[in-house]
Amino acid sequence: MFEQSILDKLSNRQTPFYYYDVGVLRSTCETLKSEASASGYKVHYAVKANANPRLLEIISSYGFGADCVSFNEIDCAMRAGFSPSEIVFAGVGKTDRDIEAALKSDIFCFNCESIPEIEVINSIASGTGKTASIALRINPNVSAHTHKYITTGIHENKFGINIWDLEEVMNRLKSLDNVRFRGIHFHIGSQITRMSVFRSLCSKINELQDWFASIDAELEIINLGGGLGIDYEDPEKPARFQNYFRLVNEYIRLRPGQRIHIEPGRSIVGQCGSLISRVLFVKKGSKTVFVIIDAGMTDLIRPALYNAHHMIENLTSTGDEHWYDVVGPVCESADTFATHIRLPETKRGDIIAIRSAGAYGESMASRYNMRDLPGSVFSDEI
Ligand code: LLP
């Protein structure tokens, strides 16, 4: 990925910054587009994974819709070329202001998580003379076998409507004139690498379909959410879209007039981004040698928050390998990117790449310690 000519151009820039390989993003989008259209799925890119305007423009050019969780995301998506009629609005705590703005923009669908939320949408819609299309986000109680913080589809989670409450929800819908029930939505977690998890989700959906049929409720949208993981050990490896589609096609039982929608985030943008940083100091600790870089948890919080593993490369050294801990400059011991890893002999000024950082990197950056936000550099603009 980092040929010498690219490296020469990158190493003159002020670090830290995200480097996005546009070729990788495009080829990921092409694969996804062809797999999705072969299976007839509708793709909504989960904007929260990375809302960089340039990336959004590229992603929207493939004809995907967008999955947003705030009106700011909806606005950003529309500016980047996503059509409002292809935008879904999710989230367990949508504000009245955001709901109203989304209604005025005529978005495609609200993914709803509770009766009070649906009632508020109905009342705002009636005030603005609109009818809101809604899908019910259901909590299927299927474990995603991923990190606790990014597990969203089991009973203890705040997300979705519990199955035992569906009857009450469906009854309540009958008296709400400004919402139109279109289907069901799920999102059980992120960075899911065990394919059997999606099989369990499909079986649960099949059972639910029987229940909806028994009450004569038509489902047009079956939205599986996102969640497909990437291989953080191998940044060159694209997400396994083909396996995912094959599995879902094998296990899900669709009825006439139904369409599967999906909301991939990480699997689209994860492998195209690297966080590029410079070594400030190499410091001997009591048990280890610290490589202190100028990127910190403010630029990429995933290792600090989820103990996430990202491959780290020293792009400028070819020396003998040694053991190091790679840490950032922020005043928190959690500001650690990796402990006890092998790197070629590392010294002040070396350029470090933290790989597979395209998803939930830039979008989760903060200004803690009043640090600058990381910049972004695109492979086709250098
Ligand atoms: N749809 C919904 C309703 C979601 O909540 C999410 C992600 C997605 C789709 C996209 O999921 P993906 O395909 O990216 O797994 N910050 C965490 C990930 C949080 C995911 C939140 N929801 C991380 O860095 O791992």
mmCIF file with all atom_site columns, N, CA and C in Angstrom, residues 330-368:
data_model
loop_
_atom_site.group_PDB
_atom_site.id
_atom_site.type_symbol
_atom_site.label_atom_id
_atom_site.label_alt_id
_atom_site.label_comp_id
_atom_site.label_asym_id
_atom_site.label_entity_id
_atom_site.label_seq_id
_atom_site.pdbx_PDB_ins_code
_atom_site.Cartn_x
_atom_site.Cartn_y
_atom_site.Cartn_z
_atom_site.occupancy
_atom_site.B_iso_or_equiv
_atom_site.pdbx_formal_charge
_atom_site.auth_seq_id
_atom_site.auth_comp_id
_atom_site.auth_asym_id
_atom_site.auth_atom_id
_atom_site.pdbx_PDB_model_num
ATOM 1   N N  . VAL A 1 330 ? -1.408  11.769 24.833 1.00 0.00 ? 330 VAL A N  1
ATOM 2   C CA . VAL A 1 330 ? -2.505  12.279 25.666 1.00 0.00 ? 330 VAL A CA 1
ATOM 3   C C  . VAL A 1 330 ? -2.314  11.839 27.119 1.00 0.00 ? 330 VAL A C  1
ATOM 4   N N  . CYS A 1 331 ? -2.795  12.685 28.036 1.00 0.00 ? 331 CYS A N  1
ATOM 5   C CA . CYS A 1 331 ? -2.570  12.440 29.469 1.00 0.00 ? 331 CYS A CA 1
ATOM 6   C C  . CYS A 1 331 ? -3.533  11.403 30.032 1.00 0.00 ? 331 CYS A C  1
ATOM 7   N N  . GLU A 1 332 ? -3.445  10.203 29.518 1.00 0.00 ? 332 GLU A N  1
ATOM 8   C CA . GLU A 1 332 ? -4.265  9.067  29.972 1.00 0.00 ? 332 GLU A CA 1
ATOM 9   C C  . GLU A 1 332 ? -3.444  7.813  29.697 1.00 0.00 ? 332 GLU A C  1
ATOM 10  N N  . SER A 1 333 ? -3.409  6.904  30.638 1.00 0.00 ? 333 SER A N  1
ATOM 11  C CA . SER A 1 333 ? -2.676  5.659  30.365 1.00 0.00 ? 333 SER A CA 1
ATOM 12  C C  . SER A 1 333 ? -3.384  4.801  29.321 1.00 0.00 ? 333 SER A C  1
ATOM 13  N N  . ALA A 1 334 ? -4.682  5.031  29.137 1.00 0.00 ? 334 ALA A N  1
ATOM 14  C CA . ALA A 1 334 ? -5.414  4.301  28.083 1.00 0.00 ? 334 ALA A CA 1
ATOM 15  C C  . ALA A 1 334 ? -4.963  4.735  26.686 1.00 0.00 ? 334 ALA A C  1
ATOM 16  N N  . ASP A 1 335 ? -4.193  5.802  26.621 1.00 0.00 ? 335 ASP A N  1
ATOM 17  C CA . ASP A 1 335 ? -3.738  6.303  25.319 1.00 0.00 ? 335 ASP A CA 1
ATOM 18  C C  . ASP A 1 335 ? -2.608  5.425  24.792 1.00 0.00 ? 335 ASP A C  1
ATOM 19  N N  . THR A 1 336 ? -2.968  4.177  24.546 1.00 0.00 ? 336 THR A N  1
ATOM 20  C CA . THR A 1 336 ? -1.999  3.164  24.127 1.00 0.00 ? 336 THR A CA 1
ATOM 21  C C  . THR A 1 336 ? -2.538  2.492  22.876 1.00 0.00 ? 336 THR A C  1
ATOM 22  N N  . PHE A 1 337 ? -1.729  2.421  21.839 1.00 0.00 ? 337 PHE A N  1
ATOM 23  C CA . PHE A 1 337 ? -2.184  1.784  20.592 1.00 0.00 ? 337 PHE A CA 1
ATOM 24  C C  . PHE A 1 337 ? -1.852  0.300  20.554 1.00 0.00 ? 337 PHE A C  1
ATOM 25  N N  . ALA A 1 338 ? -0.742  -0.068 21.184 1.00 0.00 ? 338 ALA A N  1
ATOM 26  C CA . ALA A 1 338 ? -0.382  -1.493 21.181 1.00 0.00 ? 338 ALA A CA 1
ATOM 27  C C  . ALA A 1 338 ? 0.669   -1.731 22.256 1.00 0.00 ? 338 ALA A C  1
ATOM 28  N N  . THR A 1 339 ? 0.588   -2.894 22.884 1.00 0.00 ? 339 THR A N  1
ATOM 29  C CA . THR A 1 339 ? 1.630   -3.254 23.847 1.00 0.00 ? 339 THR A CA 1
ATOM 30  C C  . THR A 1 339 ? 2.347   -4.496 23.347 1.00 0.00 ? 339 THR A C  1
ATOM 31  N N  . HIS A 1 340 ? 3.650   -4.516 23.609 1.00 0.00 ? 340 HIS A N  1
ATOM 32  C CA . HIS A 1 340 ? 4.474   -5.675 23.325 1.00 0.00 ? 340 HIS A CA 1
ATOM 33  C C  . HIS A 1 340 ? 4.342   -6.123 21.871 1.00 0.00 ? 340 HIS A C  1
ATOM 34  N N  . ILE A 1 341 ? 4.698   -5.232 20.980 1.00 0.00 ? 341 ILE A N  1
ATOM 35  C CA . ILE A 1 341 ? 4.678   -5.621 19.554 1.00 0.00 ? 341 ILE A CA 1
ATOM 36  C C  . ILE A 1 341 ? 6.086   -5.503 18.973 1.00 0.00 ? 341 ILE A C  1
ATOM 37  N N  . ARG A 1 342 ? 6.300   -6.206 17.891 1.00 0.00 ? 342 ARG A N  1
ATOM 38  C CA . ARG A 1 342 ? 7.598   -6.175 17.209 1.00 0.00 ? 342 ARG A CA 1
ATOM 39  C C  . ARG A 1 342 ? 7.558   -5.112 16.123 1.00 0.00 ? 342 ARG A C  1
ATOM 40  N N  . LEU A 1 343 ? 8.571   -4.247 16.138 1.00 0.00 ? 343 LEU A N  1
ATOM 41  C CA . LEU A 1 343 ? 8.723   -3.248 15.067 1.00 0.00 ? 343 LEU A CA 1
ATOM 42  C C  . LEU A 1 343 ? 10.196  -3.185 14.720 1.00 0.00 ? 343 LEU A C  1
ATOM 43  N N  . PRO A 1 344 ? 10.528  -2.814 13.480 1.00 0.00 ? 344 PRO A N  1
ATOM 44  C CA . PRO A 1 344 ? 11.932  -2.582 13.188 1.00 0.00 ? 344 PRO A CA 1
ATOM 45  C C  . PRO A 1 344 ? 12.458  -1.447 14.074 1.00 0.00 ? 344 PRO A C  1
ATOM 46  N N  . GLU A 1 345 ? 13.738  -1.443 14.346 1.00 0.00 ? 345 GLU A N  1
ATOM 47  C CA . GLU A 1 345 ? 14.310  -0.449 15.264 1.00 0.00 ? 345 GLU A CA 1
ATOM 48  C C  . GLU A 1 345 ? 13.741  0.942  14.952 1.00 0.00 ? 345 GLU A C  1
ATOM 49  N N  . THR A 1 346 ? 13.161  1.554  15.970 1.00 0.00 ? 346 THR A N  1
ATOM 50  C CA . THR A 1 346 ? 12.372  2.772  15.757 1.00 0.00 ? 346 THR A CA 1
ATOM 51  C C  . THR A 1 346 ? 13.043  3.955  16.440 1.00 0.00 ? 346 THR A C  1
ATOM 52  N N  . LYS A 1 347 ? 13.025  5.079  15.739 1.00 0.00 ? 347 LYS A N  1
ATOM 53  C CA . LYS A 1 347 ? 13.675  6.273  16.304 1.00 0.00 ? 347 LYS A CA 1
ATOM 54  C C  . LYS A 1 347 ? 12.839  7.518  16.028 1.00 0.00 ? 347 LYS A C  1
ATOM 55  N N  . ARG A 1 348 ? 13.184  8.581  16.709 1.00 0.00 ? 348 ARG A N  1
ATOM 56  C CA . ARG A 1 348 ? 12.485  9.858  16.534 1.00 0.00 ? 348 ARG A CA 1
ATOM 57  C C  . ARG A 1 348 ? 12.406  10.235 15.051 1.00 0.00 ? 348 ARG A C  1
ATOM 58  N N  . GLY A 1 349 ? 11.221  10.668 14.625 1.00 0.00 ? 349 GLY A N  1
ATOM 59  C CA . GLY A 1 349 ? 11.065  11.092 13.232 1.00 0.00 ? 349 GLY A CA 1
ATOM 60  C C  . GLY A 1 349 ? 10.543  10.006 12.308 1.00 0.00 ? 349 GLY A C  1
ATOM 61  N N  . ASP A 1 350 ? 10.581  8.736  12.753 1.00 0.00 ? 350 ASP A N  1
ATOM 62  C CA . ASP A 1 350 ? 10.057  7.672  11.885 1.00 0.00 ? 350 ASP A CA 1
ATOM 63  C C  . ASP A 1 350 ? 8.557   7.872  11.661 1.00 0.00 ? 350 ASP A C  1
ATOM 64  N N  . ILE A 1 351 ? 8.090   7.364  10.518 1.00 0.00 ? 351 ILE A N  1
ATOM 65  C CA . ILE A 1 351 ? 6.653   7.470  10.193 1.00 0.00 ? 351 ILE A CA 1
ATOM 66  C C  . ILE A 1 351 ? 5.978   6.140  10.508 1.00 0.00 ? 351 ILE A C  1
ATOM 67  N N  . ILE A 1 352 ? 4.892   6.261  11.250 1.00 0.00 ? 352 ILE A N  1
ATOM 68  C CA . ILE A 1 352 ? 4.153   5.073  11.699 1.00 0.00 ? 352 ILE A CA 1
ATOM 69  C C  . ILE A 1 352 ? 2.780   5.076  11.030 1.00 0.00 ? 352 ILE A C  1
ATOM 70  N N  . ALA A 1 353 ? 2.380   3.904  10.549 1.00 0.00 ? 353 ALA A N  1
ATOM 71  C CA . ALA A 1 353 ? 1.010   3.775  10.002 1.00 0.00 ? 353 ALA A CA 1
ATOM 72  C C  . ALA A 1 353 ? 0.216   2.850  10.910 1.00 0.00 ? 353 ALA A C  1
ATOM 73  N N  . ILE A 1 354 ? -0.944  3.310  11.332 1.00 0.00 ? 354 ILE A N  1
ATOM 74  C CA . ILE A 1 354 ? -1.872  2.455  12.082 1.00 0.00 ? 354 ILE A CA 1
ATOM 75  C C  . ILE A 1 354 ? -2.960  2.075  11.089 1.00 0.00 ? 354 ILE A C  1
ATOM 76  N N  . ARG A 1 355 ? -3.034  0.797  10.783 1.00 0.00 ? 355 ARG A N  1
ATOM 77  C CA . ARG A 1 355 ? -3.822  0.345  9.642  1.00 0.00 ? 355 ARG A CA 1
ATOM 78  C C  . ARG A 1 355 ? -5.269  0.023  10.000 1.00 0.00 ? 355 ARG A C  1
ATOM 79  N N  . SER A 1 356 ? -6.054  -0.202 8.973  1.00 0.00 ? 356 SER A N  1
ATOM 80  C CA . SER A 1 356 ? -7.484  -0.555 9.113  1.00 0.00 ? 356 SER A CA 1
ATOM 81  C C  . SER A 1 356 ? -8.225  0.462  9.972  1.00 0.00 ? 356 SER A C  1
ATOM 82  N N  . ALA A 1 357 ? -7.916  1.741  9.750  1.00 0.00 ? 357 ALA A N  1
ATOM 83  C CA . ALA A 1 357 ? -8.463  2.791  10.619 1.00 0.00 ? 357 ALA A CA 1
ATOM 84  C C  . ALA A 1 357 ? -9.487  3.662  9.910  1.00 0.00 ? 357 ALA A C  1
ATOM 85  N N  . GLY A 1 358 ? -10.003 3.174  8.771  1.00 0.00 ? 358 GLY A N  1
ATOM 86  C CA . GLY A 1 358 ? -10.957 3.989  8.015  1.00 0.00 ? 358 GLY A CA 1
ATOM 87  C C  . GLY A 1 358 ? -12.331 4.077  8.665  1.00 0.00 ? 358 GLY A C  1
ATOM 88  N N  . ALA A 1 359 ? -12.669 3.094  9.503  1.00 0.00 ? 359 ALA A N  1
ATOM 89  C CA . ALA A 1 359 ? -13.993 3.107  10.131 1.00 0.00 ? 359 ALA A CA 1
ATOM 90  C C  . ALA A 1 359 ? -13.873 3.465  11.602 1.00 0.00 ? 359 ALA A C  1
ATOM 91  N N  . TYR A 1 360 ? -14.710 4.386  12.059 1.00 0.00 ? 360 TYR A N  1
ATOM 92  C CA . TYR A 1 360 ? -14.754 4.803  13.460 1.00 0.00 ? 360 TYR A CA 1
ATOM 93  C C  . TYR A 1 360 ? -13.402 5.327  13.946 1.00 0.00 ? 360 TYR A C  1
ATOM 94  N N  . GLY A 1 361 ? -12.656 5.920  13.025 1.00 0.00 ? 361 GLY A N  1
ATOM 95  C CA . GLY A 1 361 ? -11.395 6.575  13.383 1.00 0.00 ? 361 GLY A CA 1
ATOM 96  C C  . GLY A 1 361 ? -11.652 8.071  13.363 1.00 0.00 ? 361 GLY A C  1
ATOM 97  N N  . GLU A 1 362 ? -11.616 8.626  12.157 1.00 0.00 ? 362 GLU A N  1
ATOM 98  C CA . GLU A 1 362 ? -11.840 10.069 12.007 1.00 0.00 ? 362 GLU A CA 1
ATOM 99  C C  . GLU A 1 362 ? -13.187 10.490 12.603 1.00 0.00 ? 362 GLU A C  1
ATOM 100 N N  . SER A 1 363 ? -14.203 9.636  12.437 1.00 0.00 ? 363 SER A N  1
ATOM 101 C CA . SER A 1 363 ? -15.541 10.043 12.900 1.00 0.00 ? 363 SER A CA 1
ATOM 102 C C  . SER A 1 363 ? -15.649 10.072 14.420 1.00 0.00 ? 363 SER A C  1
ATOM 103 N N  . MET A 1 364 ? -14.752 9.420  15.122 1.00 0.00 ? 364 MET A N  1
ATOM 104 C CA . MET A 1 364 ? -14.808 9.427  16.587 1.00 0.00 ? 364 MET A CA 1
ATOM 105 C C  . MET A 1 364 ? -13.712 10.306 17.199 1.00 0.00 ? 364 MET A C  1
ATOM 106 N N  . ALA A 1 365 ? -13.042 11.082 16.366 1.00 0.00 ? 365 ALA A N  1
ATOM 107 C CA . ALA A 1 365 ? -11.947 11.924 16.876 1.00 0.00 ? 365 ALA A CA 1
ATOM 108 C C  . ALA A 1 365 ? -12.503 13.027 17.775 1.00 0.00 ? 365 ALA A C  1
ATOM 109 N N  . SER A 1 366 ? -11.719 13.428 18.746 1.00 0.00 ? 366 SER A N  1
ATOM 110 C CA . SER A 1 366 ? -12.164 14.486 19.669 1.00 0.00 ? 366 SER A CA 1
ATOM 111 C C  . SER A 1 366 ? -11.044 15.519 19.846 1.00 0.00 ? 366 SER A C  1
ATOM 112 N N  . ARG A 1 367 ? -11.373 16.568 20.590 1.00 0.00 ? 367 ARG A N  1
ATOM 113 C CA . ARG A 1 367 ? -10.370 17.618 20.788 1.00 0.00 ? 367 ARG A CA 1
ATOM 114 C C  . ARG A 1 367 ? -9.854  17.630 22.231 1.00 0.00 ? 367 ARG A C  1
ATOM 115 N N  . TYR A 1 368 ? -9.988  16.504 22.924 1.00 0.00 ? 368 TYR A N  1
ATOM 116 C CA . TYR A 1 368 ? -9.476  16.398 24.288 1.00 0.00 ? 368 TYR A CA 1
ATOM 117 C C  . TYR A 1 368 ? -8.014  16.845 24.334 1.00 0.00 ? 368 TYR A C  1
#
